[in-house]
Amino acid sequence: MAISKDHLLWMYETMYKIRCYEDKMAEAYAEGKSPVFNIGAGPVPGEMHLATGQEPAAAGMCVHLKKEDTVTAPHRPHHHAIAKGVDLNRMTAEIFGKATGLGKGKGGHMHLFDPDVKFSCGGIVGAGIPHALGAALAAKKKGTDWVAVAFIGEGAANQGAFHESLNMAALWKLPFIVVIENNQYGISVPKTASTAVPSNDVRAAAYGIKGYYVKDNDPIDMYNVSKEAVERARTGQGPSIIEIETYRYLGHFQGDPEVYRDKNEVTLLRQKDPIIRLRNYLLNECGVTEETIAQLENKATFEVDQAYAFARESDYPKPEEALEDVFV
Amino acid sequence: MQQTKQRLLTGNKALAEAIRLEMERDPNVFVMGEDVGVYGGIFGATEGLFQKFGPERVIDTPISETAFIGAAIGAAAEGMRPIVELMFVDFFGVCMDQIYNHMAKIPYMSGGRVKLPMVLMTAVGGGYSDAAQHSQTLYATFAHLPGMKVVAPSTPYDLKGMMISAIRDDNPVVFMFHKTLQGLGWMDQLDASVGHVPEEAYTVPLGKANIVREGTDITIVGIQMSVHQALEAAKRLEQQGIQAEVIDLRSLVPLDKETIIQSVKKTHRLLVVDEDYLSYGMTAEIAAIAAEHCLYDLEAPVKRIAVPDVPIPYSRPLEQFVLPNADKIFREAIQLVNE
């Protein structure tokens, strides 16, 4: 399959940006939380689920999406949001609880909504799948070629919402794709202890739809598989499931003691980091220069820095604004 | 013996101890839920149990609440005594059919021939910026639906004693524990999350409120965090010469009306504080009880403090604005007494 070099460069920049973003978020989140870790303290309170290591899933799919396509994401949503083109400043401000945030400080990190680029996420496992199903239904009813993609973790594939939605999407032949990011753990429970099938793409057979599996967090393979699934969806050939074997470098949430996994596991995973692999691929196979790569990296870093500065400089909402945006 | 009496435990350790003691006593007791095994429960309610009892009796489940809560119903109908954890109460939406159409109704619909001696335990509460889908208490949602006991203890002593009662109870019991009263290492360290807990098994009755502070001028009724906030407010009220009586409701179903009524008859003023939403909630229920049973004993209208009917917002200034606190209770109580 022909791979667009522009697409690959976009993917690299996006993955790099996501990594920068999450690294910086890990630092910001840690502020004010020592010496005694208190989840509610510091400039970024509440739970924090970072996607460091899971960049290929978001970038490899979203490179094929346009603004009109819908993306729903789970409680670990930053990589999807960035890849879908959510306003980085307003997203960051939201996570800092500021008035300039996407939801004026009401939603926070697990509840980012940017209707401008048709992105949403939520804190209930599996709940975004039917929302994407509905967007796919709307796309078909409106006679557009838009698609809807639900990103989920492998744990969500054991929720009723997953099976019910796929059954309907298949029945109605909707432009609907579920991307399952198998990062091996649902919080502490390994996939082997929660699903009897080795990979969730085989579940596609239950609905008579297409199933794809991407091994080893491979960005190029994710790119190819997503391209096919999106084309199928756009041309009326119905839904697909993509499972990508991906890696969660960090705990389920920041502060997770990670008693359930060997510390070496992550060290080994980091040695085959997908960002480094894509970088090498661009340099060695695509004739991209170090200079071009450096430019992309600088651009990404600059954008991320800007977003954090914007968030920090923004004001908090006034307390009584808690009563706005809902009828009371 | 003296040392045992003085022993201090956090809320989560008290809960885990209750479950351990009952698992040792009765082989029919087992635990099931997400991350209850090696992890010990996200809020520590099953800490150490996996190591002691193994994966056959402390079962990590997939993220499939409808199936595993439904399975607890099926196992309970077979005479087992499952304790099943719904990680955050907010997640009830994905499995409410099993809870309220089945767990709560089968004993009744079967004419009492099917018993469901199960405990559904779940974490409630906000205050740490976890936003609208992870910070609710939802006391009234569960208390409204008949057929299940609903309890919400606020001290380590009661957490242990009421959990033992809940496990031994032949009815389904929804056991709510408040995250910030669990004594977790990653939350605000509250003194209230630590307390005296005897080592032996003991029971605290379900359906009995606790007068945690006696007073003569105003009755303040609270649940979990709002009890502790009320106690703090009561200290400050005392400096103003006001003696507040503070009631820890502990059980929402059955509700100990008598303790509330007797207290109102004594103090003639009632303030109800709830971390749940204001409308159609526990505050309304308790105000209605006062209206029905002791309206003429009241010297001022009943006052309520609760979340003002908005989802729990994320940003700290917004969340702190909507949640009850000791200041709000203090101000409201002063006004009420001077009315």
XYZ file of C-alpha atoms in Angstrom:
667
model
C 0.000 0.000 0.000
C 1.346 3.409 -0.931
C 2.147 5.517 2.070
C 2.029 9.269 1.819
C 5.239 10.866 3.109
C 3.280 13.927 4.186
C 1.039 11.675 6.201
C 3.997 10.052 7.890
C 5.532 13.404 8.718
C 2.202 14.520 10.176
C 2.069 11.342 12.223
C 5.572 11.874 13.530
C 4.884 15.459 14.490
C 1.626 14.458 16.154
C 3.141 11.571 18.093
C 6.019 13.753 19.192
C 3.604 16.479 20.254
C 1.531 13.992 22.248
C 4.644 12.726 24.016
C 5.778 16.261 24.872
C 2.299 17.087 26.053
C 2.045 14.095 28.365
C 5.558 14.526 29.738
C 4.785 18.117 30.576
C 1.442 17.112 32.070
C 3.175 14.579 34.316
C 5.339 17.433 35.639
C 2.466 19.864 36.057
C 0.390 17.207 37.788
C 3.177 16.471 40.272
C 3.341 20.137 41.318
C 1.913 20.741 44.762
C 1.541 17.032 45.407
C 4.652 16.493 47.475
C 5.938 15.627 50.009
C 2.518 14.059 50.755
C 0.740 12.966 47.598
C -2.743 14.460 47.642
C -4.775 13.884 44.511
C -6.808 17.057 45.014
C -3.817 19.406 45.406
C -1.724 21.399 42.924
C -2.550 23.197 39.687
C -3.971 20.000 38.109
C -6.159 18.179 40.653
C -8.233 15.015 40.315
C -7.318 11.806 38.540
C -4.828 11.956 35.676
C -4.582 9.224 33.043
C -1.705 9.802 30.621
C -1.275 8.158 27.228
C 2.520 8.064 27.053
C 3.381 5.124 24.789
C -0.035 4.906 23.139
C 0.606 7.543 20.464
C 0.480 5.282 17.355
C -3.191 4.393 17.806
C -4.323 8.015 17.791
C -1.964 9.317 15.105
C -2.284 6.308 12.786
C -6.057 6.587 12.723
C -6.603 10.357 12.888
C -4.241 11.016 9.969
C -7.043 9.636 7.789
C -9.819 11.665 9.389
C -11.192 15.044 8.480
C -12.766 17.683 10.635
C -16.279 16.389 9.921
C -15.483 12.890 11.165
C -16.422 12.143 14.739
C -14.082 10.801 17.401
C -15.105 9.605 20.831
C -12.432 8.785 23.373
C -12.318 7.242 26.845
C -10.980 8.527 30.163
C -7.407 8.533 28.760
C -8.107 11.021 25.979
C -5.211 13.421 25.430
C -3.585 11.595 22.511
C -6.871 11.258 20.646
C -7.760 14.889 21.288
C -4.424 16.145 20.029
C -4.503 13.896 16.951
C -8.075 14.979 16.143
C -7.004 18.615 16.246
C -8.668 19.787 19.440
C -7.632 23.343 20.321
C -4.552 22.712 22.425
C -4.731 25.936 24.385
C -8.323 25.481 25.425
C -7.822 21.792 26.126
C -4.924 22.537 28.450
C -6.809 25.360 30.122
C -9.664 22.942 30.755
C -7.336 20.474 32.416
C -6.034 23.296 34.615
C -9.651 24.116 35.506
C -9.551 27.570 33.939
C -12.383 29.706 32.576
C -10.781 29.689 29.114
C -11.012 25.895 28.942
C -13.096 23.923 26.466
C -15.776 23.456 29.119
C -15.049 26.629 31.143
C -13.469 24.446 33.827
C -16.507 22.262 34.348
C -15.297 19.094 32.639
C -11.609 18.571 33.299
C -9.207 16.028 31.877
C -11.658 13.140 31.436
C -14.431 15.271 29.967
C -13.092 17.250 27.017
C -15.595 18.368 24.400
C -14.670 20.215 21.232
C -17.631 20.256 18.840
C -15.576 22.343 16.379
C -13.608 19.214 15.492
C -16.265 16.732 16.640
C -14.326 15.352 19.548
C -15.657 14.083 22.848
C -14.567 11.809 25.654
C -15.831 10.588 28.995
C -15.101 8.873 32.251
C -17.399 5.857 31.942
C -15.834 2.783 30.345
C -17.406 1.919 27.000
C -19.885 4.791 27.054
C -18.402 6.568 24.053
C -19.046 3.631 21.716
C -22.792 4.194 21.272
C -22.168 7.933 20.892
C -19.944 7.218 17.908
C -22.578 4.784 16.676
C -25.068 7.647 16.740
C -22.697 9.940 14.871
C -22.257 7.227 12.225
C -26.034 6.875 11.988
C -26.347 10.645 11.535
C -23.648 10.619 8.842
C -25.520 7.970 6.920
C -28.899 9.661 7.321
C -27.424 12.944 6.101
C -25.925 11.222 3.092
C -22.368 12.308 3.863
C -19.156 10.301 3.622
C -18.272 11.093 7.218
C -17.128 8.354 9.554
C -17.223 7.931 13.310
C -14.432 6.378 15.327
C -14.727 5.187 18.911
C -11.404 4.767 20.689
C -11.565 2.447 23.680
C -9.275 0.428 25.908
C -9.286 -3.368 25.730
C -11.232 -3.491 28.985
C -14.165 -1.706 27.368
C -14.557 -4.537 24.873
C -16.097 -6.479 27.763
C -18.865 -3.940 28.278
C -22.367 -4.496 26.970
C -22.217 -1.170 25.134
C -19.459 -2.558 22.887
C -21.435 -5.602 21.763
C -24.750 -3.825 21.445
C -23.235 -1.012 19.382
C -21.318 -3.302 17.043
C -24.374 -5.396 16.422
C -26.359 -2.335 15.383
C -23.517 -0.825 13.369
C -23.196 -4.092 11.445
C -26.944 -4.434 11.001
C -27.226 -0.916 9.605
C -23.872 -1.020 7.789
C -22.761 2.223 9.366
C -19.500 4.114 8.789
C -18.308 3.129 12.232
C -14.909 2.015 13.505
C -13.910 0.889 16.963
C -10.219 1.230 17.724
C -9.278 -0.912 20.694
C -6.075 0.158 22.350
C -4.877 -2.968 24.036
C -2.381 -1.592 26.523
C -2.494 -4.936 28.346
C -4.146 -3.729 31.556
C -7.575 -2.612 32.723
C -6.178 -0.688 35.698
C -4.489 -3.706 37.377
C -6.245 -6.579 35.661
C -4.251 -8.035 32.755
C -6.078 -8.716 29.515
C -5.491 -12.439 29.917
C -7.580 -12.318 33.097
C -10.466 -10.450 31.533
C -10.945 -11.797 28.014
C -10.696 -15.393 26.821
C -9.950 -14.471 23.217
C -6.322 -13.573 22.541
C -7.210 -10.435 20.585
C -10.454 -8.545 20.171
C -10.307 -8.262 16.381
C -11.613 -11.844 16.209
C -14.826 -10.628 17.810
C -15.591 -8.942 14.474
C -16.641 -12.385 13.222
C -19.550 -12.310 15.669
C -21.026 -9.343 13.809
C -19.968 -10.243 10.271
C -17.693 -7.218 10.032
C -14.012 -6.610 9.341
C -11.434 -7.125 12.093
C -7.823 -5.923 12.053
C -4.954 -6.503 14.429
C -1.886 -4.292 14.729
C 1.075 -5.873 16.464
C 3.747 -4.289 18.609
C 2.439 -0.723 18.656
C 3.548 -0.330 15.047
C 2.717 3.137 13.665
C 3.082 2.173 9.996
C 0.867 -0.863 10.323
C -1.661 1.205 12.257
C -1.568 3.739 9.440
C -2.245 1.080 6.777
C -4.974 -0.743 8.622
C -6.762 2.489 9.542
C -6.578 3.700 5.955
C -8.384 0.603 4.785
C -10.988 0.724 7.546
C -11.724 4.405 6.932
C -12.038 3.857 3.168
C -14.399 0.961 3.765
C -16.494 3.114 6.070
C -16.566 6.090 3.690
C -17.641 3.931 0.763
C -20.525 2.224 2.504
C -18.806 -1.091 3.219
C -19.644 -0.963 6.895
C -17.957 -1.067 10.270
C -14.613 -2.447 11.434
C -12.809 -3.309 14.623
C -9.118 -2.485 14.914
C -7.168 -3.763 17.872
C -3.705 -2.340 18.321
C -1.253 -3.896 20.737
C -0.032 -0.792 22.492
C 1.815 0.071 25.672
C 1.041 2.101 28.732
C 4.375 3.307 30.041
C 2.844 4.866 33.117
C 0.396 3.618 35.725
C -3.334 3.595 35.142
C -3.380 7.013 36.779
C -0.578 9.213 38.044
C 0.170 7.986 41.549
C -0.733 4.378 40.739
C 1.568 2.197 42.879
C 1.609 -0.366 40.022
C 1.825 -3.338 42.363
C 0.425 -5.511 39.587
C 3.317 -5.354 37.128
C 7.028 -5.904 36.961
C 8.997 -2.666 36.818
C 11.225 -4.129 34.082
C 8.262 -4.459 31.779
C 8.231 -0.761 31.021
C 12.002 -0.499 30.691
C 11.896 -3.169 27.993
C 8.951 -1.534 26.250
C 10.659 1.834 26.151
C 13.583 0.293 24.300
C 11.373 -0.179 21.255
C 9.573 3.119 21.502
C 7.271 3.763 18.512
C 8.346 7.390 18.178
C 11.991 6.428 17.801
C 11.002 3.679 15.381
C 9.008 6.048 13.206
C 11.811 8.581 13.330
C 14.289 5.985 12.083
C 11.881 4.881 9.391
C 11.539 8.451 8.138
C 15.310 8.940 8.106
C 16.278 5.582 6.639
C 13.400 4.643 4.354
C 11.812 7.912 3.313
C 14.792 10.167 2.711
C 13.702 12.643 5.359
C 16.540 14.749 6.774
C 17.452 15.298 10.401
C 16.792 18.954 9.782
C 13.185 18.319 8.767
C 12.668 16.125 11.794
C 14.152 18.799 14.046
C 11.817 21.394 12.554
C 8.777 19.229 13.263
C 9.953 18.567 16.789
C 10.574 22.249 17.470
C 7.167 23.164 16.123
C 5.503 20.562 18.319
C 7.416 21.614 21.419
C 6.586 25.255 20.785
C 2.872 24.518 20.457
C 2.856 22.512 23.647
C 4.761 25.200 25.547
C 2.321 27.813 24.291
C -0.635 25.758 25.428
C 0.747 25.300 28.939
C 1.591 28.988 29.193
C -1.926 29.863 28.050
C -3.446 27.529 30.632
C -1.321 28.835 33.476
C -1.933 32.480 32.634
C -5.684 32.060 32.305
C -8.016 32.913 35.181
C -10.060 30.503 37.222
C -13.804 30.693 36.738
C -15.773 32.612 39.353
C -17.188 30.186 41.931
C -20.793 31.070 41.152
C -20.269 30.094 37.513
C -20.832 26.575 38.856
C -24.534 27.351 38.505
C -24.343 28.220 34.798
C -24.780 25.959 31.748
C -27.493 23.890 33.376
C -31.021 24.953 34.221
C -31.264 25.209 37.974
C -6.671 -5.751 75.900
C -6.192 -2.073 76.616
C -4.076 -1.799 73.484
C -6.793 -3.425 71.391
C -9.262 -0.869 72.614
C -6.920 1.909 71.617
C -6.069 0.535 68.187
C -6.475 3.073 65.400
C -7.369 2.088 61.859
C -8.175 3.921 58.664
C -11.584 3.440 57.079
C -10.354 1.125 54.346
C -8.439 -1.112 56.758
C -11.500 -1.356 58.975
C -13.574 -2.409 55.982
C -11.047 -4.973 54.770
C -10.842 -6.372 58.307
C -14.620 -6.774 58.468
C -14.628 -8.677 55.192
C -11.677 -10.838 56.267
C -13.354 -11.813 59.530
C -16.573 -12.755 57.756
C -14.720 -14.693 55.070
C -12.989 -16.669 57.809
C -16.287 -17.298 59.580
C -18.394 -18.234 56.551
C -17.084 -20.047 53.456
C -20.029 -18.699 51.464
C -18.657 -15.171 51.616
C -16.603 -14.085 48.638
C -15.614 -10.825 46.964
C -15.910 -9.910 43.322
C -15.254 -6.744 41.325
C -12.807 -4.698 39.322
C -9.297 -4.555 40.805
C -10.356 -6.080 44.118
C -7.594 -8.715 43.874
C -3.880 -7.949 43.640
C -4.578 -4.234 43.758
C -6.701 -4.571 46.888
C -9.468 -2.345 45.572
C -8.896 1.136 44.199
C -10.034 2.512 47.566
C -8.406 -0.219 49.609
C -11.594 -1.935 50.781
C -10.188 -5.377 49.941
C -6.553 -4.759 50.845
C -4.709 -7.957 51.743
C -7.652 -10.279 51.056
C -6.301 -11.676 47.799
C -3.049 -12.636 49.507
C -4.975 -14.398 52.265
C -7.814 -16.054 50.383
C -6.541 -16.327 46.804
C -8.220 -15.737 43.460
C -11.078 -18.194 44.095
C -12.580 -16.050 46.825
C -11.320 -12.605 45.835
C -12.167 -12.433 42.179
C -10.967 -9.785 39.747
C -13.617 -9.305 37.092
C -13.586 -7.831 33.614
C -15.106 -4.358 33.256
C -18.579 -5.843 32.894
C -20.711 -4.518 35.735
C -24.028 -5.811 34.412
C -22.606 -9.322 34.259
C -20.742 -9.441 37.543
C -23.387 -7.699 39.625
C -25.987 -9.897 37.973
C -23.778 -12.881 38.740
C -23.659 -11.871 42.404
C -27.457 -11.947 42.369
C -27.390 -15.434 40.871
C -24.817 -16.644 43.384
C -26.716 -15.105 46.299
C -29.881 -16.877 45.175
C -27.877 -20.103 45.475
C -27.062 -19.341 49.085
C -23.681 -17.679 48.679
C -22.968 -14.337 50.335
C -21.196 -12.291 47.699
C -19.719 -8.879 48.300
C -19.519 -7.168 44.967
C -17.817 -3.837 44.368
C -19.063 -1.198 41.971
C -15.877 0.874 41.844
C -17.416 4.357 41.751
C -21.116 4.814 42.514
C -21.216 6.992 39.394
C -20.819 3.842 37.305
C -24.247 2.600 38.411
C -25.698 3.665 35.081
C -24.151 0.759 33.214
C -25.675 -1.819 35.559
C -28.677 -0.245 37.276
C -31.103 -2.731 35.771
C -29.436 -5.551 37.676
C -29.422 -3.474 40.843
C -32.909 -2.051 40.994
C -35.001 -4.357 38.802
C -33.453 -7.576 40.032
C -31.353 -7.342 43.184
C -33.920 -5.083 44.832
C -37.086 -6.766 43.543
C -36.516 -10.525 43.315
C -36.918 -11.138 47.061
C -40.251 -9.304 46.947
C -41.501 -10.724 43.650
C -40.721 -14.223 44.843
C -42.929 -13.685 47.847
C -39.887 -13.854 50.056
C -38.933 -17.311 48.791
C -35.732 -16.098 47.151
C -33.305 -14.386 49.480
C -30.410 -12.314 48.166
C -27.912 -11.977 51.026
C -25.451 -9.857 49.066
C -23.574 -6.629 49.618
C -23.017 -4.154 46.825
C -20.256 -1.877 48.037
C -19.350 1.293 46.252
C -17.285 4.446 46.660
C -19.002 7.813 46.870
C -18.024 11.424 47.316
C -16.139 14.309 45.795
C -14.056 17.235 46.905
C -10.887 16.317 45.032
C -11.707 17.628 41.539
C -12.601 14.342 39.943
C -15.515 15.983 38.144
C -19.055 15.029 37.272
C -18.681 11.319 36.511
C -16.535 10.346 39.520
C -17.664 12.544 42.413
C -21.300 11.888 43.159
C -22.808 10.476 46.317
C -26.213 9.483 44.846
C -27.574 8.600 48.284
C -31.132 9.417 47.293
C -31.020 7.540 43.979
C -30.458 4.269 45.796
C -32.506 5.126 48.882
C -35.507 5.937 46.695
C -35.801 2.458 45.233
C -37.444 -0.081 47.530
C -36.021 -3.485 48.271
C -32.466 -2.805 49.286
C -30.912 -1.524 52.465
C -28.676 1.484 51.881
C -26.008 2.404 54.388
C -23.365 5.127 54.472
C -21.122 4.931 57.570
C -18.795 7.778 58.403
C -16.259 6.375 60.893
C -13.848 3.431 60.791
C -15.702 1.881 63.745
C -19.016 1.993 61.922
C -17.488 0.936 58.609
C -16.340 -2.302 60.211
C -19.410 -2.956 62.334
C -21.885 -2.104 59.619
C -20.031 -4.132 56.990
C -20.250 -7.185 59.239
C -23.962 -6.511 59.728
C -24.402 -6.047 55.982
C -22.704 -9.364 55.160
C -24.816 -11.208 57.728
C -28.028 -9.532 56.583
C -30.306 -11.660 54.415
C -31.375 -8.635 52.383
C -29.378 -7.001 49.621
C -27.422 -4.109 51.105
C -25.909 -1.204 49.207
C -22.863 -0.259 51.268
C -21.514 3.169 50.433
C -18.114 4.221 51.671
C -16.820 7.762 51.242
C -13.493 7.985 49.416
C -12.069 10.725 51.592
C -12.950 8.781 54.762
C -11.031 5.694 53.633
C -7.673 7.084 54.773
C -6.000 6.644 51.425
C -2.402 7.712 50.975
C -3.288 9.713 47.889
C -6.095 11.824 49.285
C -6.329 14.724 51.669
C -5.397 13.250 55.057
C -8.376 13.808 57.302
C -8.324 13.030 61.012
C -11.840 11.705 60.556
C -10.585 8.880 58.351
C -8.780 7.306 61.300
C -10.490 5.959 64.383
C -10.698 3.410 67.135
C -11.552 -0.067 65.852
C -11.624 -3.175 68.051
C -9.902 -6.240 66.663
C -12.745 -8.661 67.176
C -15.841 -9.010 65.039
C -18.729 -6.815 66.191
C -21.859 -5.518 64.573
C -23.362 -2.067 64.319
C -27.067 -2.264 63.488
C -28.309 -1.189 60.075
C -31.144 1.286 60.451
C -29.967 3.122 63.531
C -28.740 6.703 63.453
C -26.049 7.881 65.846
C -26.154 11.037 67.903
C -22.500 11.990 67.659
C -22.847 15.213 69.616
C -25.574 16.167 72.010
C -27.022 19.643 72.020
C -30.116 21.633 72.864
C -30.401 24.494 70.377
C -30.399 22.994 66.898
C -30.320 19.562 65.293
C -27.912 19.098 62.414
C -28.393 15.887 60.426
C -25.557 14.746 58.188
C -24.291 11.798 56.187
C -20.618 10.809 55.939
C -18.535 13.927 55.121
C -21.287 16.299 56.158
C -21.305 14.721 59.642
C -17.683 15.684 60.089
C -18.324 19.133 58.684
C -21.264 19.505 61.056
C -19.080 18.529 64.009
C -16.558 21.179 63.032
C -19.318 23.754 62.717
C -20.743 22.653 66.070
C -17.436 23.440 67.798
C -17.546 26.948 66.408
C -21.215 27.326 67.272
C -20.410 26.421 70.840
C -18.084 29.418 71.004
C -21.122 31.498 70.071
C -23.096 29.902 72.870
C -25.067 27.599 70.585
C -25.299 23.912 71.463
C -25.804 21.904 68.276
C -26.897 18.298 68.310
C -25.307 16.380 65.436
C -26.873 13.218 64.055
C -24.934 10.830 61.862
C -27.615 9.175 59.789
C -25.452 6.119 58.932
C -28.394 4.219 57.428
C -30.506 5.740 54.680
C -32.676 2.636 54.364
C -34.051 1.741 56.837
C -34.132 5.335 58.052
C -34.109 5.969 61.791
C -36.932 8.495 61.890
C -37.346 8.247 65.624
C -33.896 9.598 66.470
C -34.476 12.577 64.179
C -37.941 13.284 65.560
C -36.844 13.051 69.195
C -33.932 15.360 68.527
C -36.075 17.963 66.775
C -38.573 17.823 69.636
C -35.696 18.658 71.947
C -33.922 21.354 69.922
C -36.846 22.792 67.918
C -34.616 23.546 64.942
C -33.456 21.363 62.072
C -30.680 21.770 59.540
C -30.027 18.911 57.116
C -26.732 18.693 55.242
C -26.143 16.402 52.287
C -23.355 16.033 49.713
C -25.953 14.728 47.253
C -28.098 16.929 45.016
C -30.622 19.168 46.759
C -33.875 18.382 44.992
C -35.725 15.141 45.679
C -32.903 14.113 47.966
C -32.267 13.014 51.549
C -32.606 16.589 52.781
C -36.149 16.712 51.405
C -36.945 13.331 52.917
C -35.796 14.369 56.363
C -37.541 17.733 56.114
C -40.742 15.884 55.212
C -40.364 13.606 58.226
C -40.025 16.662 60.445
C -43.085 18.222 58.809
C -45.121 15.058 59.283
C -44.093 14.215 62.797
C -42.954 17.318 64.628
C -44.000 20.411 62.687
C -45.409 22.091 65.794
C -42.193 21.507 67.671
C -40.273 23.595 65.160
C -39.552 27.191 66.016
C -38.124 27.976 62.581
C -38.418 26.535 59.086
C -36.274 23.516 58.269
C -33.090 24.472 56.397
C -31.205 22.375 53.887
C -27.652 22.477 52.573
C -26.842 20.262 49.585
C -25.351 20.405 46.098
C -27.480 22.975 44.239
C -28.742 20.675 41.467
C -25.743 20.963 39.183
C -23.410 18.127 38.150
C -20.216 18.231 40.229
C -17.901 20.653 38.398
C -14.183 19.933 37.901
C -12.399 23.195 38.625
C -11.574 23.628 42.308
C -13.295 27.000 42.899
C -16.438 25.678 41.208
C -16.503 22.399 43.101
C -15.826 24.013 46.469
C -18.652 26.450 45.752
C -21.263 23.715 45.344
C -20.199 21.264 48.075
C -21.333 21.605 51.674
C -18.707 22.687 54.189
C -18.367 23.686 57.819
C -18.611 27.401 56.999
C -21.919 27.017 55.222
C -23.263 24.922 58.092
C -22.042 27.410 60.680
C -23.619 30.377 58.871
C -26.906 28.608 58.238
C -27.121 27.376 61.830
C -26.502 30.857 63.270
C -29.241 32.286 61.074
C -31.612 29.529 62.000
C -31.075 29.914 65.719
C -31.507 33.680 65.517
C -34.617 33.445 63.389
